[in-house]
XYZ file of C-alpha atoms in Angstrom:
520
model
C 0.096 0.071 -0.028
C 1.633 3.330 -1.285
C -0.918 5.874 0.012
C 0.713 8.697 1.794
C -0.255 12.163 3.331
C 1.320 15.397 2.128
C 2.051 17.960 4.837
C 2.883 21.609 4.035
C 3.262 24.527 6.167
C 3.997 28.261 6.276
C 4.535 30.510 9.122
C 1.838 33.006 10.115
C 4.163 35.060 12.171
C 6.362 35.671 9.035
C 4.292 35.032 5.873
C 6.420 33.892 2.942
C 9.164 32.676 5.140
C 11.016 29.780 3.317
C 9.090 28.146 0.514
C 5.509 29.045 -0.174
C 2.666 26.300 -0.035
C 2.318 25.851 -3.804
C 6.154 25.232 -4.118
C 6.214 22.839 -1.295
C 3.222 21.034 -2.744
C 4.808 20.809 -6.258
C 8.020 19.256 -4.879
C 6.160 16.810 -2.812
C 4.108 15.762 -6.004
C 7.335 15.308 -8.139
C 8.944 13.204 -5.350
C 5.719 11.093 -4.938
C 5.795 10.267 -8.810
C 9.398 9.360 -8.758
C 8.820 6.958 -5.804
C 5.518 5.575 -7.118
C 3.583 6.996 -4.065
C 0.008 8.177 -4.143
C -0.981 11.238 -2.035
C -4.456 10.503 -0.740
C -4.754 13.563 1.576
C -3.177 17.124 2.067
C -2.775 18.782 5.298
C -1.928 22.466 5.012
C -1.220 24.491 8.062
C -0.405 28.088 8.433
C 1.166 28.375 11.747
C 4.787 28.533 12.907
C 6.526 25.095 13.764
C 8.108 26.721 16.690
C 4.753 26.471 18.441
C 3.692 23.210 19.795
C 0.160 21.856 19.626
C -0.473 22.835 16.089
C -4.171 21.561 15.229
C -3.553 20.188 11.735
C -0.295 18.613 12.472
C -1.938 16.775 15.519
C -4.764 15.750 13.469
C -2.470 14.252 10.897
C -0.511 12.234 13.445
C -3.729 10.839 14.992
C -4.802 9.580 11.590
C -1.405 7.943 10.671
C -1.373 6.196 13.915
C -4.854 4.799 13.253
C -3.532 3.399 9.849
C -5.439 5.879 7.449
C -2.390 6.183 5.354
C 0.814 4.005 5.133
C 3.210 7.055 5.151
C 3.682 10.882 5.000
C 5.769 13.170 2.828
C 7.075 16.448 4.151
C 9.115 19.139 2.054
C 11.946 19.560 4.672
C 12.648 18.686 8.185
C 11.953 22.264 9.494
C 8.510 22.077 7.732
C 7.477 19.448 10.140
C 8.742 20.925 13.323
C 11.163 23.443 14.860
C 10.307 22.592 18.427
C 11.619 19.338 19.826
C 8.183 18.281 21.409
C 6.517 17.963 18.036
C 9.697 16.437 16.520
C 9.593 13.645 19.146
C 6.023 12.684 18.093
C 6.961 12.835 14.371
C 10.156 10.870 14.664
C 8.307 8.044 16.418
C 6.060 7.358 13.420
C 8.611 4.756 11.906
C 8.362 2.786 15.197
C 4.517 2.707 14.537
C 4.944 1.203 11.009
C 4.464 4.603 9.244
C 6.883 5.519 6.276
C 8.371 8.918 6.379
C 9.584 10.773 3.413
C 11.518 14.036 2.968
C 11.084 15.471 -0.552
C 14.300 17.541 -0.795
C 16.638 15.139 1.137
C 17.454 11.402 0.707
C 17.042 10.395 4.296
C 16.195 6.696 5.162
C 14.075 6.535 8.336
C 14.261 2.802 8.354
C 18.052 2.957 9.136
C 19.640 4.299 12.356
C 22.052 6.538 10.462
C 19.119 8.218 8.678
C 17.036 8.814 11.821
C 20.160 10.321 13.502
C 20.785 12.643 10.724
C 16.988 13.617 10.778
C 17.330 14.254 14.609
C 20.330 16.377 14.160
C 18.650 18.583 11.580
C 15.583 18.868 13.899
C 17.852 20.035 16.768
C 19.602 22.600 14.561
C 16.205 23.895 13.382
C 15.098 24.078 17.095
C 18.166 26.123 17.863
C 17.657 28.316 14.950
C 14.184 29.192 16.139
C 15.481 29.952 19.644
C 18.097 32.397 18.300
C 15.461 34.034 15.897
C 13.201 34.499 18.917
C 16.111 36.119 20.924
C 16.989 38.433 18.040
C 13.387 39.399 17.629
C 13.037 40.241 21.219
C 16.097 42.269 21.048
C 14.880 44.224 18.053
C 11.406 44.689 19.674
C 13.105 46.006 22.934
C 15.206 48.376 20.956
C 12.311 49.924 19.081
C 10.387 50.323 22.377
C 13.515 52.153 23.847
C 13.304 54.509 20.984
C 9.786 55.158 21.662
C 8.527 53.215 18.579
C 5.661 50.761 18.998
C 6.592 47.808 16.810
C 3.063 46.285 16.786
C -0.159 46.997 14.967
C -1.452 50.529 15.765
C -4.493 50.706 18.055
C -7.676 52.152 16.992
C -7.276 55.741 16.089
C -3.571 55.510 14.838
C -2.173 54.481 11.606
C 0.950 52.355 10.893
C 3.727 54.083 8.696
C 5.904 51.154 8.265
C 8.921 49.852 10.230
C 11.005 52.231 12.252
C 8.387 54.941 11.989
C 6.173 56.294 14.653
C 2.309 55.805 14.624
C 0.207 58.661 13.521
C -3.202 59.707 14.556
C -5.976 58.689 12.078
C -7.533 61.904 10.831
C -10.844 60.305 10.913
C -10.772 58.105 14.070
C -8.569 60.238 16.288
C -11.123 62.867 16.996
C -13.674 60.232 17.822
C -11.216 58.634 20.212
C -10.921 61.946 21.990
C -14.640 62.329 21.970
C -15.090 59.043 23.629
C -12.783 59.981 26.629
C -14.582 63.434 26.926
C -18.067 61.661 26.922
C -17.002 59.069 29.565
C -15.271 61.751 31.760
C -18.643 63.781 31.729
C -20.042 61.048 33.909
C -23.238 60.868 31.619
C -22.388 57.667 30.037
C -21.921 54.186 30.969
C -19.855 51.790 28.839
C -23.025 50.552 27.097
C -24.514 53.986 26.413
C -20.990 55.289 25.325
C -20.830 52.456 22.919
C -24.115 53.416 21.284
C -23.057 57.051 21.101
C -19.670 56.433 19.677
C -20.839 53.731 17.171
C -23.693 56.198 16.062
C -20.867 58.830 15.407
C -19.201 56.411 13.153
C -16.118 55.077 15.090
C -15.061 51.566 13.793
C -12.511 49.005 14.532
C -9.730 47.609 12.428
C -12.163 45.340 10.715
C -14.475 48.411 9.964
C -17.093 47.018 12.307
C -18.893 48.841 15.354
C -16.921 48.752 18.575
C -18.001 46.079 21.080
C -18.021 46.707 25.029
C -14.514 45.116 25.285
C -13.397 47.201 22.562
C -14.650 50.329 24.253
C -13.020 49.424 27.547
C -9.745 48.365 26.017
C -9.402 51.954 24.384
C -10.516 53.800 27.727
C -7.607 51.925 29.570
C -4.991 52.131 26.908
C -2.319 54.818 27.905
C -0.890 54.675 24.401
C -3.420 57.464 23.654
C -1.543 59.758 26.059
C 1.978 59.047 24.497
C 2.954 56.196 26.951
C 3.654 52.626 25.609
C 2.892 49.886 28.052
C 3.450 46.226 27.150
C 0.607 44.423 28.847
C 2.336 40.944 28.961
C 5.409 42.258 30.772
C 4.024 45.344 32.390
C 6.926 47.465 31.018
C 6.304 51.223 30.295
C 8.136 53.310 27.747
C 7.733 56.952 26.534
C 6.413 56.907 22.994
C 7.395 59.465 20.304
C 3.942 59.335 18.665
C 1.668 62.228 18.918
C -0.793 61.812 21.836
C -4.567 61.946 21.369
C -5.753 62.307 24.952
C -4.221 64.607 27.541
C -2.847 62.569 30.517
C -5.129 64.504 33.052
C -8.141 63.397 30.932
C -6.904 59.835 30.809
C -6.320 59.908 34.515
C -9.761 61.229 35.231
C -11.370 58.586 33.239
C -9.399 55.891 35.067
C -10.606 57.342 38.364
C -14.185 57.165 37.260
C -13.832 53.441 36.092
C -12.099 52.382 39.257
C -14.475 54.183 41.659
C -17.536 53.040 39.389
C -18.775 56.703 39.218
C -19.973 56.252 35.637
C -23.723 56.447 35.136
C -25.872 53.597 34.464
C -27.573 53.443 31.068
C -30.914 55.101 30.860
C -33.631 55.611 28.295
C -33.870 59.473 28.807
C -30.820 61.559 29.614
C -32.844 64.113 31.628
C -31.237 67.478 32.068
C -30.385 67.327 35.805
C -30.170 63.765 36.435
C -28.055 62.892 39.302
C -27.432 66.505 40.589
C -30.171 66.813 43.184
C -30.889 64.803 46.441
C -33.488 64.888 48.858
C -33.026 67.207 51.710
C -34.762 64.922 54.288
C -33.632 61.383 53.625
C -30.592 62.194 51.414
C -31.899 59.883 48.679
C -31.394 60.726 45.119
C -34.033 62.764 43.092
C -34.762 60.435 40.242
C -36.142 62.007 36.959
C -39.159 60.541 35.249
C -41.460 61.767 32.496
C -45.227 61.911 33.079
C -47.710 63.448 30.731
C -45.097 65.436 28.873
C -43.343 66.880 31.774
C -40.239 65.805 33.553
C -40.521 65.399 37.381
C -37.691 64.652 40.006
C -38.925 62.230 42.524
C -37.619 61.038 45.766
C -37.544 57.237 45.706
C -37.554 56.736 49.531
C -40.927 55.200 50.739
C -43.015 57.407 53.072
C -40.519 60.412 52.799
C -42.464 63.755 52.799
C -40.446 64.886 49.765
C -42.448 63.893 46.761
C -41.784 65.534 43.386
C -40.628 68.707 41.731
C -41.063 69.780 38.057
C -37.909 70.229 36.130
C -39.154 73.522 34.826
C -39.450 74.763 38.229
C -35.879 73.547 38.951
C -34.691 75.521 35.976
C -36.473 78.648 37.221
C -34.890 78.415 40.569
C -31.397 77.812 39.106
C -31.766 80.957 36.863
C -32.786 82.984 39.975
C -29.943 81.658 42.026
C -27.414 82.475 39.239
C -28.766 85.895 38.799
C -28.079 86.433 42.614
C -24.679 85.252 42.010
C -23.898 87.551 39.007
C -20.940 89.974 39.787
C -21.588 93.583 40.233
C -19.302 96.289 38.966
C -18.160 96.847 42.528
C -17.288 93.011 42.986
C -15.514 92.958 39.576
C -13.332 95.940 40.830
C -12.645 94.249 44.115
C -11.646 91.031 42.380
C -9.375 92.990 40.072
C -7.658 94.520 42.940
C -7.073 91.045 44.601
C -5.603 89.749 41.430
C -3.322 92.661 41.015
C -2.193 92.064 44.624
C -1.450 88.488 43.721
C 0.480 89.414 40.866
C 2.563 91.806 42.713
C 3.217 89.211 45.606
C 4.406 86.733 42.906
C 1.875 84.116 43.652
C 1.532 82.889 40.167
C 5.235 82.352 39.877
C 5.352 80.492 43.276
C 2.697 78.210 42.014
C 4.733 77.378 38.717
C 7.680 76.699 41.043
C 5.628 74.414 43.360
C 4.568 72.470 40.427
C 8.043 72.063 39.249
C 9.086 70.878 42.764
C 6.129 68.305 42.648
C 7.211 66.888 39.530
C 10.809 66.508 40.698
C 9.436 64.741 43.952
C 7.413 62.319 41.835
C 10.446 61.638 39.722
C 12.327 60.813 42.837
C 9.570 58.511 43.936
C 10.034 56.746 40.524
C 13.572 56.184 41.125
C 12.917 54.916 44.670
C 10.394 52.445 43.205
C 12.915 51.069 40.921
C 15.335 50.664 44.198
C 12.626 48.792 45.962
C 12.342 46.346 43.084
C 16.121 45.849 42.943
C 16.154 45.313 46.553
C 13.328 42.694 46.416
C 11.122 44.670 48.605
C 8.252 44.644 45.995
C 7.704 42.195 43.312
C 7.702 42.850 39.526
C 3.928 42.780 39.214
C 3.338 45.572 41.942
C 6.387 47.540 40.452
C 4.725 47.533 36.926
C 1.348 48.734 38.298
C 2.724 51.533 40.573
C 5.188 52.581 37.755
C 2.352 52.932 35.385
C 0.201 54.905 37.554
C 3.160 57.125 38.478
C 4.115 57.737 34.896
C 0.486 58.760 33.956
C 0.579 61.122 36.998
C 3.883 62.633 35.872
C 2.672 63.139 32.509
C -0.536 64.765 33.843
C 1.593 67.151 36.022
C 3.963 68.088 33.159
C 0.854 68.636 30.881
C -0.386 71.017 33.542
C 2.901 72.980 33.972
C 3.142 73.272 30.133
C -0.324 74.652 29.950
C 0.172 77.388 32.515
C -0.866 80.659 30.814
C 1.541 83.504 30.319
C 0.964 86.715 32.226
C -0.570 88.349 29.133
C -2.957 85.404 28.722
C -3.784 85.203 32.420
C -4.880 88.969 32.037
C -6.990 88.236 28.943
C -8.594 85.303 30.653
C -9.451 87.335 33.769
C -10.980 90.337 31.738
C -13.061 87.718 29.844
C -14.203 85.893 33.052
C -15.226 89.122 34.677
C -17.579 89.791 31.712
C -19.013 86.350 31.784
C -19.559 86.604 35.623
C -21.603 89.593 35.061
C -24.213 87.523 33.228
C -24.424 84.132 34.504
C -28.079 83.642 33.649
C -27.634 84.547 30.062
C -24.742 82.253 29.859
C -26.799 79.408 31.308
C -29.722 80.176 28.886
C -27.379 80.013 25.752
C -25.615 76.845 27.016
C -26.380 73.285 25.728
C -27.739 70.782 28.141
C -24.492 69.147 29.053
C -22.953 72.600 29.725
C -25.935 73.635 31.836
C -25.170 70.614 33.951
C -21.606 71.710 34.343
C -22.561 75.326 35.222
C -24.810 73.919 38.027
C -22.540 71.164 39.302
C -19.748 73.593 39.649
C -21.585 76.710 41.030
C -23.612 75.066 43.804
C -22.150 72.795 46.528
C -25.450 71.823 47.987
C -28.345 70.968 45.822
C -31.353 69.606 47.775
C -35.117 69.217 47.579
C -36.900 69.249 50.966
C -40.776 68.763 50.677
C -41.463 71.522 48.148
C -38.474 73.676 49.035
C -35.395 73.685 46.885
C -32.079 74.791 48.277
C -29.110 75.843 46.161
C -25.978 76.782 48.162
C -23.363 78.350 46.200
C -19.564 77.764 46.848
C -18.240 80.349 49.240
C -15.955 82.055 46.711
C -18.996 82.664 44.438
C -20.907 84.759 46.919
C -21.067 88.488 46.207
C -19.873 89.434 49.628
C -16.711 87.368 49.255
C -15.549 86.811 45.896
C -12.322 85.387 47.030
C -9.038 84.676 45.009
C -9.393 82.639 41.791
C -6.643 80.823 39.811
C -7.114 80.890 36.207
C -5.343 77.758 35.155
C -6.033 74.097 35.891
C -7.566 70.879 34.606
C -11.357 70.906 34.214
C -11.833 67.907 36.329
C -14.174 67.183 39.490
C -12.488 65.866 42.433
C -15.015 66.305 45.235
C -18.815 65.408 45.830
C -20.685 68.490 45.124
C -23.770 67.373 47.262
C -21.936 67.198 50.667
C -22.481 70.568 52.424
C -19.534 69.710 54.870
C -17.126 69.478 51.951
C -15.043 72.749 50.919
C -14.464 73.530 47.237
C -11.010 72.592 46.145
C -8.867 75.054 44.203
C -9.110 72.647 41.143
C -12.904 72.808 41.324
C -12.744 76.498 41.174
C -10.752 76.235 38.161
C -13.131 73.812 36.646
C -16.055 76.229 36.722
C -13.726 78.987 35.263
C -12.776 76.586 32.445
C -16.431 75.814 31.788
C -17.227 79.474 31.709
C -14.361 80.217 29.308
C -15.202 77.304 27.151
C -18.997 78.565 26.758
C -17.759 81.903 25.335
C -17.889 80.598 21.925
C -21.718 79.943 22.301
C -22.133 83.457 23.969
C -20.428 85.305 21.056
C -22.016 83.008 18.494
C -25.596 83.870 19.746
C -24.709 87.611 20.135
C -23.406 87.784 16.610
C -26.646 86.433 15.257
C -28.537 89.242 17.130
C -29.816 86.978 19.957
C -27.711 88.213 22.679
C -27.540 86.853 26.271
C -30.780 87.212 27.976
C -31.374 88.664 31.517
C -33.766 86.625 33.632
C-alpha cells in the first residue's frame, strides 16, 4: 500500500518565510511520482512550527497512527517541526510502521543513521528558532526604547511602516478623544457610550462597530497619552508618537472607572439627572417623564418629599445664578485682589511649586526602582505602581506646560469678569451638558426638602466674598458636590472657570446672530 499524506506549512508569524505552500506541494508531488507513491490527502497548516500543539499537525498524526495512510511526505525537516516536542512525536512514526519521506533530502528513516541525521537537523532547526526568537525580542526592545511601537497600531492611529512612529488617524482620532470626553462627563456608562460612539461612526480595524470589550480596551490604553505599556511584561516606555488624549483626562477616566462613578444607561438623559438629592432622607431625586413633563422624585418610601418639576428647577437655578452675578463693585474688588496676587508673585510661586512636585514624583519613581532591585516589592506591583506614577507625571507636566503666560492670564481674567456679570444669560445660551456643568460647579449643596429647593453656592462665588481665583487648571471634578460639609477645592474653582471660558464661543455666536444673552 503506497498511500501517503502530504504535509505542507508556512508560518503565520512571518508570511512567505521559506518556500510557499504551492512550491512545497509541487516538490512533494514530483517526489511522489518518482517513488511511485500516491498522495491521498493534503494537510495544509499556516502556523509557525516553533509553536507546539498545532491542530492540523496533530490531526495528521492521529490519522497516521490509526492506519488511514501508510506514510507521510514532508518538504523539509523544518517544515514538520522546529520544536523538539513535536519532532519527538513525528520521529516515532517509523516505530509505529509509518513511512516517513522528505522530498528534498534522501533520508532513510528505516536506518539508524538516517534517523540520527534527521534528529540532528531537527535540533539545528530548534536552535535556529530559539536564536531567531532572541534576536526578535532584542529588536522589539530596541524599538520600544526608541519610543516606537513595533506592533499593530491601536484604533485611532495609522501604521507608517517599520522604524516609523504611529500617526493619528484623521478620521478616528477625533472620535477617540470624543469617547474619553463623553465618559469623563459622567453621563455615559460603557453601554451608552458604545451606542453613542458607534452612532458617530467610530469603527474598529475590521470596519465593524466597537464592542463593549473594545470600548473598555480603548479607555484603559495609555498609548493615547503618549505612553507605551506592554501588557504581557508590564513595562512602560515613553512613545514618540503624537498623543490624542491629555494625561489629565486619561487619569480622570481611570478614576471614574475604578470608583465606578460612571452613570448607568438610561432611556432618557434628563437635564439634571444625578445632581439633586432629597434634603430629608438624602436619597437621590430620580427624573421621570409623566404626561409630557419631567418630574424629579424622591424614591424613599414614606418620605415627605415627593416631586418637583424640571421647569421649576430651571427657574430656581436661573434666579440663583442671577443672585450670583458679579456687580461692578465686585469686579473691581476682584481685579484688585488679582493685582495684589501678581505683585506678590503668587503665580510664579505656583509654577515653582508644580515643578518641585514633578521633581518629587520623579524621585519617587527612582525609589520605586530601588525597591524592586532590593526585592521589597515584586515585579507585578512595581509595574502597576510605575504605570500609575508615569501617568501622574505626564499629567503634571501637561499642567505645567499649559500654565498661561501673564498676558494670557490677564486676557482670561477680563473675559471671566464679563461672563460673571451675566451668568443667567450664559446658562440660557448653553447646551444641556454645559448647563449641567454650570450647576454642578456653582452650587455645593443641591437639595429638595418637601416643596423647598435649596441651592447653596460655593463660598468664593458669593457676592460679599468673591475670593481669589486661579485661572489655570484641569477641568476635572475631584469632590462630591452634594456634601455641604465639603469645601470646594482649588481645582474645582478652576473647573467652573474653564467651563465659563469654554462657553464664550456659544455666547459670542448667539450675540453675533442678534440673539444676545438674555437677563432673567
